[in-house]
Amino acid sequence: FQTMTRIVLPQALTAVIPVLVGQFIGLFKDTSLVALVGLFDLLGIARSILANPNWLGTQQEVYLVVAAIYWVFSYTMSYASRKLEVTLSAGRRS
């Protein structure tokens, strides 16, 4: 058990974390597909906001905010992944 937790798992996590985070970011970006199932997603909420007459003429601003939210979340997840990779590979030789 100690061999697994101290040797095998750290090596496996170092190799797998970039792929997992990439998949998670892709899944986050593809949440608009969830609308097919009837659940709420960020783009669907933006569309419902734009359907309100009080928001007429603000399509660009609403979509820019949605794009900024997607970018912030994706960048944050990517940054956290890079930090985790550096932390896990700190004792590893090139």
Tab-separated table of C-alpha atoms in Angstrom:
chain	number	residue	atom	x	y	z
A	1	PHE	CA	0.000	0.000	0.000
A	2	GLN	CA	2.842	2.397	0.829
A	3	THR	CA	4.504	1.644	-2.491
A	4	MET	CA	1.278	2.473	-4.274
A	5	THR	CA	0.624	5.733	-2.403
A	6	ARG	CA	4.200	7.031	-2.398
A	7	ILE	CA	5.581	5.865	-5.738
A	8	VAL	CA	2.968	4.685	-8.218
A	9	LEU	CA	0.154	7.203	-7.625
A	10	PRO	CA	2.340	10.344	-7.757
A	11	GLN	CA	3.807	9.192	-11.072
A	12	ALA	CA	0.373	8.326	-12.429
A	13	LEU	CA	-1.115	11.644	-11.312
A	14	THR	CA	1.724	13.573	-12.935
A	15	ALA	CA	0.974	11.863	-16.234
A	16	VAL	CA	-2.826	11.995	-16.034
A	17	ILE	CA	-3.630	15.407	-14.539
A	18	PRO	CA	-3.026	17.456	-17.731
A	19	VAL	CA	-5.344	15.172	-19.685
A	20	LEU	CA	-8.034	15.223	-17.004
A	21	VAL	CA	-7.953	18.995	-16.713
A	22	GLY	CA	-8.104	19.315	-20.503
A	23	GLN	CA	-11.148	17.067	-20.557
A	24	PHE	CA	-12.756	19.035	-17.733
A	25	ILE	CA	-12.166	22.336	-19.551
A	26	GLY	CA	-13.632	20.862	-22.736
A	27	LEU	CA	-16.636	19.619	-20.801
A	28	PHE	CA	-17.108	23.040	-19.259
A	29	LYS	CA	-16.987	24.698	-22.678
A	30	ASP	CA	-19.446	22.188	-24.096
A	31	THR	CA	-22.091	22.853	-21.462
A	32	SER	CA	-24.246	24.420	-24.134
A	33	LEU	CA	-24.908	20.857	-25.289
A	34	VAL	CA	-26.639	20.278	-21.969
A	35	ALA	CA	-29.448	22.492	-23.243
A	36	LEU	CA	-30.518	19.563	-25.407
A	37	VAL	CA	-31.406	17.715	-22.234
A	38	GLY	CA	-33.299	20.691	-20.844
A	39	LEU	CA	-30.892	21.770	-18.139
A	40	PHE	CA	-29.684	25.330	-17.666
A	41	ASP	CA	-26.385	26.419	-19.098
A	42	LEU	CA	-24.588	29.734	-19.259
A	43	LEU	CA	-25.386	30.421	-22.905
A	44	GLY	CA	-29.034	29.478	-22.371
A	45	ILE	CA	-29.269	31.910	-19.481
A	46	ALA	CA	-27.794	34.620	-21.716
A	47	ARG	CA	-30.405	33.876	-24.373
A	48	SER	CA	-33.212	34.080	-21.817
A	49	ILE	CA	-31.837	37.411	-20.586
A	50	LEU	CA	-31.814	38.718	-24.151
A	51	ALA	CA	-35.436	37.631	-24.593
A	52	ASN	CA	-36.399	40.164	-21.921
A	53	PRO	CA	-37.486	43.461	-23.551
A	54	ASN	CA	-35.476	45.439	-20.980
A	55	TRP	CA	-32.254	44.042	-22.473
A	56	LEU	CA	-32.934	44.962	-26.117
A	57	GLY	CA	-29.842	46.185	-27.943
A	58	THR	CA	-27.371	44.660	-25.487
A	59	GLN	CA	-26.616	41.409	-27.310
A	60	GLN	CA	-22.919	42.159	-27.748
A	61	GLU	CA	-22.423	43.057	-24.104
A	62	VAL	CA	-24.232	39.970	-22.847
A	63	TYR	CA	-22.286	37.633	-25.126
A	64	LEU	CA	-19.005	39.352	-24.212
A	65	VAL	CA	-19.745	38.793	-20.520
A	66	VAL	CA	-20.553	35.132	-21.203
A	67	ALA	CA	-17.316	34.761	-23.187
A	68	ALA	CA	-15.381	36.438	-20.376
A	69	ILE	CA	-16.899	34.062	-17.819
A	70	TYR	CA	-15.954	31.040	-19.942
A	71	TRP	CA	-12.434	32.426	-20.397
A	72	VAL	CA	-11.949	33.151	-16.674
A	73	PHE	CA	-13.092	29.676	-15.643
A	74	SER	CA	-11.016	27.965	-18.335
A	75	TYR	CA	-7.914	30.014	-17.539
A	76	THR	CA	-8.313	29.395	-13.804
A	77	MET	CA	-8.623	25.638	-14.318
A	78	SER	CA	-5.636	25.649	-16.656
A	79	TYR	CA	-3.554	27.695	-14.205
A	80	ALA	CA	-4.467	25.379	-11.329
A	81	SER	CA	-3.502	22.406	-13.484
A	82	ARG	CA	-0.092	23.904	-14.286
A	83	LYS	CA	0.551	24.654	-10.609
A	84	LEU	CA	-0.453	21.107	-9.670
A	85	GLU	CA	1.833	19.679	-12.360
A	86	VAL	CA	4.749	21.744	-11.051
A	87	THR	CA	4.007	20.687	-7.479
A	88	LEU	CA	3.792	17.006	-8.362
A	89	SER	CA	6.906	17.047	-10.513
A	90	ALA	CA	9.014	19.105	-8.082
A	91	GLY	CA	11.049	16.121	-6.913
A	92	ARG	CA	11.205	14.510	-10.323
A	93	ARG	CA	14.312	14.699	-12.487
A	94	SER	CA	14.161	15.542	-16.182
